[in-house]
Short mmCIF file of C-alpha atoms in Angstrom, two decimals:
data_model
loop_
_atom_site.label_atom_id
_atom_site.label_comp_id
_atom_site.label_asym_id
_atom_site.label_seq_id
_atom_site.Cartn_x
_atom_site.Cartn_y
_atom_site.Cartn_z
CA UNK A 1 -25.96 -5.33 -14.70
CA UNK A 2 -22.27 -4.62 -15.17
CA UNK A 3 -19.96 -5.93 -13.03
CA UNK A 4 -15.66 -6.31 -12.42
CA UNK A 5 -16.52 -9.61 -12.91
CA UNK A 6 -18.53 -9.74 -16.30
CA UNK A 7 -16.18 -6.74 -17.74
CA UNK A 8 -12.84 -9.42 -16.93
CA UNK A 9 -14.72 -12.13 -18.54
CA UNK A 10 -16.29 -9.94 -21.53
CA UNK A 11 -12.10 -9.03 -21.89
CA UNK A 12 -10.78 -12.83 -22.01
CA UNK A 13 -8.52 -11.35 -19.11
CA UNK A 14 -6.17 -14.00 -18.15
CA UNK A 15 -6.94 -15.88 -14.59
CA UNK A 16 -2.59 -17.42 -14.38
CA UNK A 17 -0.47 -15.89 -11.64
CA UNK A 18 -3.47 -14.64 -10.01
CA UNK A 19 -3.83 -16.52 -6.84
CA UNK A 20 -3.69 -15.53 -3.00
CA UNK A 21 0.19 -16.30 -1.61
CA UNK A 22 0.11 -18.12 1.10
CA UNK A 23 2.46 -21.39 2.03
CA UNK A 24 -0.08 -22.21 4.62
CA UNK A 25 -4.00 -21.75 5.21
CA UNK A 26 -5.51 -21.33 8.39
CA UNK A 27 -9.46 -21.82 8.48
CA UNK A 28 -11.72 -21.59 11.56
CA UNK A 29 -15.83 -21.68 11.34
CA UNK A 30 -17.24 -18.73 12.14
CA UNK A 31 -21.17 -18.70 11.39
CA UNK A 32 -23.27 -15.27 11.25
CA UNK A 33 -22.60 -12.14 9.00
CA UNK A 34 -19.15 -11.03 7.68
CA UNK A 35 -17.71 -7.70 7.34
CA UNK A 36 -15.26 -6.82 4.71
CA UNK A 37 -12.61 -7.24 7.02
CA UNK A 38 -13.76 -10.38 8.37
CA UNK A 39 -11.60 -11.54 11.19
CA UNK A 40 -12.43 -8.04 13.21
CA UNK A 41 -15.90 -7.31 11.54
CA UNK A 42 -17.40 -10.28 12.05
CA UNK A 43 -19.10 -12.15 15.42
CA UNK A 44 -15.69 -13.15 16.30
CA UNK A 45 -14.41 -11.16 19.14
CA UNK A 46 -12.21 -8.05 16.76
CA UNK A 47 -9.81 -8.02 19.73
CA UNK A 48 -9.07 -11.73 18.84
CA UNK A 49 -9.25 -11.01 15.19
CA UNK A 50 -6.65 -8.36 15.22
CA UNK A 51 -4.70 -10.67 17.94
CA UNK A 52 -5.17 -13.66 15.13
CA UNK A 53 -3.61 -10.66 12.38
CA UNK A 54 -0.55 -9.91 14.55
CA UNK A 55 0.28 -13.40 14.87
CA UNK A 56 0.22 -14.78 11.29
CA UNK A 57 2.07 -11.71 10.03
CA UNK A 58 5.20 -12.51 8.12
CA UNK A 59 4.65 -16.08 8.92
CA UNK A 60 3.69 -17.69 5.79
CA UNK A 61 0.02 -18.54 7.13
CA UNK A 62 -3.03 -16.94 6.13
CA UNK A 63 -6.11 -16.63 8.12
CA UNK A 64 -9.87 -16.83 6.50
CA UNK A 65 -13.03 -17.38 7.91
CA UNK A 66 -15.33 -20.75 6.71
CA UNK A 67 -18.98 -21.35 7.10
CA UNK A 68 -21.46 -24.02 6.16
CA UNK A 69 -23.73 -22.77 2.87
CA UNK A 70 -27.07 -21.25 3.23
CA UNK A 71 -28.93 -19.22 5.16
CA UNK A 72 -26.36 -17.35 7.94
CA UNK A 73 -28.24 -17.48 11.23
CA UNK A 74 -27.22 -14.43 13.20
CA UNK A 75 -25.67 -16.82 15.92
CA UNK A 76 -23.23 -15.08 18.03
CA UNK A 77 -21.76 -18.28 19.95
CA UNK A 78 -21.61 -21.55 18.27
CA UNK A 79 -21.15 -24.48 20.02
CA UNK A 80 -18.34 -26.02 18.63
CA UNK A 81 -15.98 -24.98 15.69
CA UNK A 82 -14.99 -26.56 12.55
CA UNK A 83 -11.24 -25.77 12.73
CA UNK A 84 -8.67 -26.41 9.77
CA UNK A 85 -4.84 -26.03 8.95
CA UNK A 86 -3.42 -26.77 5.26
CA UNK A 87 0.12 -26.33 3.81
CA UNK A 88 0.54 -26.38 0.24
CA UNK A 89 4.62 -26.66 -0.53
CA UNK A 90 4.68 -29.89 -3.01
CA UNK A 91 6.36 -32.80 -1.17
CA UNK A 92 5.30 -31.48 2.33
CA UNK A 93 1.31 -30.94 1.80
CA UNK A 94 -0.60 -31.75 4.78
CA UNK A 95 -4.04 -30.94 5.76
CA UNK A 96 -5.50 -30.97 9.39
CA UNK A 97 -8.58 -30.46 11.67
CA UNK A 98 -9.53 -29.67 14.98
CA UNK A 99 -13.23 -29.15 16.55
CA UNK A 100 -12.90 -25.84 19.21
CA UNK A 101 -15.58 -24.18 21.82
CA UNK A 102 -12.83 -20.75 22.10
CA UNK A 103 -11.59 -19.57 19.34
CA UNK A 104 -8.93 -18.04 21.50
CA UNK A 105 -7.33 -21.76 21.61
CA UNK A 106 -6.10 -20.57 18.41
CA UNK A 107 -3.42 -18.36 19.49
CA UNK A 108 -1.72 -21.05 21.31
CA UNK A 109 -0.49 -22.26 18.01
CA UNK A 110 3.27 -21.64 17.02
CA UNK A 111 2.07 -19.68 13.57
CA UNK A 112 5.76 -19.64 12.33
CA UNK A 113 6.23 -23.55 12.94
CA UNK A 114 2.30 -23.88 10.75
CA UNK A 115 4.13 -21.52 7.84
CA UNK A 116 7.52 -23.75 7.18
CA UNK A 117 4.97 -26.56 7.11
CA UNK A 118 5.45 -28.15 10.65
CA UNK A 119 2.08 -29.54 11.87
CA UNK A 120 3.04 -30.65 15.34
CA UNK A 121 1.51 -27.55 16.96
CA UNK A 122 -1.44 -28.02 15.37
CA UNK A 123 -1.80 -31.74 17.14
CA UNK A 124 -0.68 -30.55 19.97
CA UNK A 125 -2.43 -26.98 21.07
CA UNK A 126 -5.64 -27.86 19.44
CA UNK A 127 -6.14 -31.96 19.63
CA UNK A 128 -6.23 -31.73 16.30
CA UNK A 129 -5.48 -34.74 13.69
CA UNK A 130 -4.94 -35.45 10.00
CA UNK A 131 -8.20 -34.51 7.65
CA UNK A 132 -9.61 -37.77 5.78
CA UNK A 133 -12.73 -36.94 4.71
CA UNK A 134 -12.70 -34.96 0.74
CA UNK A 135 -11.13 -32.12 -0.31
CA UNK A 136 -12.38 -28.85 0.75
CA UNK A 137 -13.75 -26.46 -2.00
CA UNK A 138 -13.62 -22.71 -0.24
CA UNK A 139 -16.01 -20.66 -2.39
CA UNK A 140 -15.58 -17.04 -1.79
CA UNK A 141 -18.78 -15.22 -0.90
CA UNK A 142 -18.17 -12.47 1.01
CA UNK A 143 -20.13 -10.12 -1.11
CA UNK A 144 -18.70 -6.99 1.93
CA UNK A 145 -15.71 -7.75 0.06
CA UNK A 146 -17.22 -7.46 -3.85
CA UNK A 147 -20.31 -8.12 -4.80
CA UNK A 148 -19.52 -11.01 -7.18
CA UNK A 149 -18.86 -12.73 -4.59
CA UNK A 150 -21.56 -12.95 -3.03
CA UNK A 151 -23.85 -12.75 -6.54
CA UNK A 152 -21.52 -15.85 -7.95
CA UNK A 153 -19.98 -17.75 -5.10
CA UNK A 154 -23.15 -18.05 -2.93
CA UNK A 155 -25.28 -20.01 -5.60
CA UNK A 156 -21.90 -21.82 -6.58
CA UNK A 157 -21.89 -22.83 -3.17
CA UNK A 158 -25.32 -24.05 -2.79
CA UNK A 159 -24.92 -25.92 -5.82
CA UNK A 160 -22.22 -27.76 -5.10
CA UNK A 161 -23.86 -28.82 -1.82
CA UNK A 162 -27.13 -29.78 -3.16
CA UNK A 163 -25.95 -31.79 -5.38
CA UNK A 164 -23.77 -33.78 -2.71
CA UNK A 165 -20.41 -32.45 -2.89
CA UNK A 166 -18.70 -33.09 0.41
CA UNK A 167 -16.25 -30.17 1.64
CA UNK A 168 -17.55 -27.43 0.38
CA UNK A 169 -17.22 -24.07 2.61
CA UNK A 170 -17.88 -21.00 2.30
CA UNK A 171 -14.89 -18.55 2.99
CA UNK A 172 -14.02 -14.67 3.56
CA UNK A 173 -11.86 -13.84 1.02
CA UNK A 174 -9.53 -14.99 -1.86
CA UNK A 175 -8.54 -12.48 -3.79
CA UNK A 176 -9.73 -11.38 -7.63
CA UNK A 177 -13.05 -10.35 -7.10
CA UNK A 178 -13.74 -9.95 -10.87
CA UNK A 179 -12.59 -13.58 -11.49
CA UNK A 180 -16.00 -14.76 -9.45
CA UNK A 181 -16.37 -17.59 -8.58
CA UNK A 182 -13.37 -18.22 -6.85
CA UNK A 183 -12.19 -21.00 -5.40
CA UNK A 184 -9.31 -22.91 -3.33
CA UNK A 185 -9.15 -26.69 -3.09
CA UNK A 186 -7.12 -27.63 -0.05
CA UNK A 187 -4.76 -29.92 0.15
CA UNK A 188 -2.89 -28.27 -2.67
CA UNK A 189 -3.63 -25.25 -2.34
CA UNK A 190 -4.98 -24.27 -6.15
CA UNK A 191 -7.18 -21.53 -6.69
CA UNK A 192 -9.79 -21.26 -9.50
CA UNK A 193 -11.17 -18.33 -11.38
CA UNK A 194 -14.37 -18.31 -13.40
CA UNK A 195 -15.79 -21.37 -11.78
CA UNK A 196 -18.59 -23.67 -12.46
CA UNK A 197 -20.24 -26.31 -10.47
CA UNK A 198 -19.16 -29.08 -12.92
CA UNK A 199 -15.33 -27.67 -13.22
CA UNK A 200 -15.38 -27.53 -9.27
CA UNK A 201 -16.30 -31.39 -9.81
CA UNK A 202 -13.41 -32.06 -12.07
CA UNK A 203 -11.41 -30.33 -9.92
CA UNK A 204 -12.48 -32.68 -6.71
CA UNK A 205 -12.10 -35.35 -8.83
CA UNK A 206 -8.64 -34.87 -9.70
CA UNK A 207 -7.76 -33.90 -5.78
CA UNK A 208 -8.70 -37.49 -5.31
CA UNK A 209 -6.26 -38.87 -7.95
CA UNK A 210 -3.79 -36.37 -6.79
CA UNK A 211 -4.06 -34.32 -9.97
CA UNK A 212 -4.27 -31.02 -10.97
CA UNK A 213 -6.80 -29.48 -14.07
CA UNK A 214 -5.42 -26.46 -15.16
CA UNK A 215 -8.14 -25.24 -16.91
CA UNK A 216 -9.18 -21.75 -15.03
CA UNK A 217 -6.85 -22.17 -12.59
CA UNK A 218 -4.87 -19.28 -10.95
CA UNK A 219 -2.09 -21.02 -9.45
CA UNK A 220 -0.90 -22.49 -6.49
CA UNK A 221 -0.88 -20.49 -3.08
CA UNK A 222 2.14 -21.85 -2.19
CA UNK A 223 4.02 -19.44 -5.25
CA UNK A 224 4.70 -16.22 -5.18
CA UNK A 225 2.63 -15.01 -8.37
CA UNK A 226 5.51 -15.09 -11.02
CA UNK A 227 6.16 -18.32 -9.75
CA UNK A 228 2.47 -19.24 -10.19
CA UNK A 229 2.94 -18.82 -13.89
CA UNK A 230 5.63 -20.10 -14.38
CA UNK A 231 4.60 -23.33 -12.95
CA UNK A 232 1.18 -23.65 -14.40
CA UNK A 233 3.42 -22.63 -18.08
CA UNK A 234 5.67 -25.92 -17.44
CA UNK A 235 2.80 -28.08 -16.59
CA UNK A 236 1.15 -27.05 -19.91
CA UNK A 237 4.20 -27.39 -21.67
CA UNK A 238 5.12 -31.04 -20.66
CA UNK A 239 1.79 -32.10 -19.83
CA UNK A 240 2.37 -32.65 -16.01
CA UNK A 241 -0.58 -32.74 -14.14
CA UNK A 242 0.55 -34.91 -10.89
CA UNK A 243 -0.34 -32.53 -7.83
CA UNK A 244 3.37 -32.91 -6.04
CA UNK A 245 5.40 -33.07 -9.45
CA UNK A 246 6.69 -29.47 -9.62
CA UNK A 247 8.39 -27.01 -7.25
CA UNK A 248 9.28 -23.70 -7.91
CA UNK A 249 13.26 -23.73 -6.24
CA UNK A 250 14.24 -20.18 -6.97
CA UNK A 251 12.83 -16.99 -8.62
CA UNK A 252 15.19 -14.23 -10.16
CA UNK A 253 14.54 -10.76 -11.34
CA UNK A 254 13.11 -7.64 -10.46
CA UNK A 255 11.48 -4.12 -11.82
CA UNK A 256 8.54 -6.74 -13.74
CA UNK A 257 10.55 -9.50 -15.43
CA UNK A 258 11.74 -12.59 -13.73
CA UNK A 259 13.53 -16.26 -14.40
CA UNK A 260 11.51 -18.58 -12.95
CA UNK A 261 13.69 -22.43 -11.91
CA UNK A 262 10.79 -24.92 -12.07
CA UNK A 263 11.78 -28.46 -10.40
CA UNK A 264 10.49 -31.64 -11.26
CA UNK A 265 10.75 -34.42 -8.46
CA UNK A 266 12.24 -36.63 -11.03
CA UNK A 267 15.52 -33.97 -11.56
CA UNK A 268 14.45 -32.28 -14.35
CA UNK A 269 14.57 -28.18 -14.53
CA UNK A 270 13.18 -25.93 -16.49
CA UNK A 271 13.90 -21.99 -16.70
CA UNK A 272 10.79 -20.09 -17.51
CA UNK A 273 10.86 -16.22 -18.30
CA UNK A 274 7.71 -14.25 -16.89
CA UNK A 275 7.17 -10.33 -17.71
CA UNK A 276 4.45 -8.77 -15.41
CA UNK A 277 2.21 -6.96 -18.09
CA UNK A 278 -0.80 -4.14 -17.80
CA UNK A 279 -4.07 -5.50 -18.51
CA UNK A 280 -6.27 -3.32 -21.18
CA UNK A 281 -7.76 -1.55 -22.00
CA UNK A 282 -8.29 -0.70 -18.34
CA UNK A 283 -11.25 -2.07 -16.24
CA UNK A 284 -12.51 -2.00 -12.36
CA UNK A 285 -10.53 -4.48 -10.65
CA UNK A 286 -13.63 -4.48 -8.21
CA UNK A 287 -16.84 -3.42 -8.21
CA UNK A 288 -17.51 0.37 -7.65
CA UNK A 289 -13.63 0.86 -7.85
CA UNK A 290 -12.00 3.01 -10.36
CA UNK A 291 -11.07 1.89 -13.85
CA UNK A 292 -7.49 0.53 -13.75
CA UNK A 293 -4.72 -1.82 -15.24
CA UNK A 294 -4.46 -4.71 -13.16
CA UNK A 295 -0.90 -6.10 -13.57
CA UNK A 296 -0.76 -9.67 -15.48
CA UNK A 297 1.98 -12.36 -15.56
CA UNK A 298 3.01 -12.94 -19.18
CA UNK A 299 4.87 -16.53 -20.11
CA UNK A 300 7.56 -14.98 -22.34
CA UNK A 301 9.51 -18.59 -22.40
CA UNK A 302 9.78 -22.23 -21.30
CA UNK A 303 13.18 -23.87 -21.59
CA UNK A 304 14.30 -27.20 -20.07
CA UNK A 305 17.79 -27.25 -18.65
CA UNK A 306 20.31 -29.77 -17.61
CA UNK A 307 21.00 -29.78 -14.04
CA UNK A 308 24.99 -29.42 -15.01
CA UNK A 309 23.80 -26.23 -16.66
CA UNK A 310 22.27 -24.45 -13.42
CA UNK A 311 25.37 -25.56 -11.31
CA UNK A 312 28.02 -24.03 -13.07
#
């Protein structure tokens, strides 16, 4: 069976730069069947979904739904709710939880404060403290979305959980159905394309040591998508894989080619040139969609400057 995602992988098409933008995630457990829209086709109330939509707009936060992996009992009220905020900016990353009966709680929370990385709200509308249990792995599955997803993600998921992996989820929607399995690892906030059970593991693993692998991965959420290249270029180039090392501080350009300033913690800078490219020859960008060119970000150049040189 042909699918976006085996025609991507058949065409070696390149997973950098491809990653949802967001600075901060917003997760809340919501059990039961998901539409393709999930927050208002889903058994979450749509009137709080859309409510939940309006609020997070131009914020910086994006909202997904999470559920445990297996079967998806068609229950309409649970209990209690797994809830979970995560920002992703190196230097500020933070990752928190709260367990809810309403989901409604949720639009107490000061969604602009949760996007410039302020977790106070968080603690303070929802009761909600620090995370210290493992990383979460969010496997997309929503197969309403593309069918990969739910072909690739849900075994991925069930894996992963079988074989003892703590924090993995199941979640809505990620973006780049035809790089299934997708994943995001919170705290950081990097996504993965193309991903295996034992990758997924090395991933963890390197959560835990603060690292990142940057084999298959798409970038960090916390980048616009130039940006994601352009970091993920420096940390090939220098062989930088600590999880906080590298900021990107300022993006120039328009009209498909940019400059790129990538910031190391320890002062050093490094100007990185990214063209956005047409993938070919052209192929669905989702299942059942029409054959297209999805845009890629090409790594034209990596040069390290002196600090003097970007004041003047």
């Amino acid at each position: 069976m042909s699918t976006c995602s085996t025609t991507s992988r058949e065409l070696d098409e390149p997973v950098a730069g491809t990653a949802a933008t967001a600075r901060t995630w917003l997760l809340l457990e919501q059990p039961g069947p998901w539409g393709a829209k999930a927050l208002t086709s889903s058994h979450l109330d749509p009137a709080l979904g859309r409510a939940l939509e309006a609020a997070a707009r131009d914020t910086g936060v994006r909202i997904a739904l999470i559920r445990r992996p297996g079967r998806h009992a068609d229950r309409r009220t649970p209990a209690a709710r797994r809830v979970y905020a995560g920002h992703t900016v190196p230097g500020r990353t933070w990752l928190y939880t709260a367990t809810i009966t309403d989901p409604a709680r949720l639009l107490d929370l000061d969604f602009a404060a949760l996007g410039r990385g302020e977790p106070a709200g968080f603690d303070t509308a929802l009761d909600g403290r620090p995370h210290e249990g493992d990383p979460l792995a969010l496997v997309c599955t929503n197969g309403k979305r593309d069918r990969c997803c739910a072909l690739l993600g849900r075994p991925l998921a069930a894996e992963l959980t079988a074989s003892g992996v703590e924090g993995v989820w199941e979640v809505t929607h990620l973006g780049g159905h035809r790089f299934s399995p997708t994943v995001l690892v919170l705290p950081y906030g990097y996504a993965y394309g193309r991903a295996g059970a034992h990758a997924v593991k090395e991933v963890l693993h390197g959560v835990r040591e603060g690292r990142v692998v940057v084999e298959g991965c798409r970038g960090s959420s916390a980048w616009e998508r130039p940006g994601q290249a352009a970091e993920l270029a420096v940390r090939g180039a220098v062989g930088e894989y600590a999880a906080q090392a590298l900021s990107v501080v300022r993006t120039d350009g328009a009209a498909g080619r940019w400059e790129v300033t990538v910031a190391h913690a320890d002062g050093r800078r490094w100007l990185v040139e990214v063209a956005q490219g047409a993938s070919l020859p052209p192929r669905p960008e989702s299942c059942g969609s029409a054959l297209g060119s999805p845009a890629r970000m090409d790594v034209v150049a990596v040069r390290e400057v002196a600090v003097t040189a970007l004041a003047s």
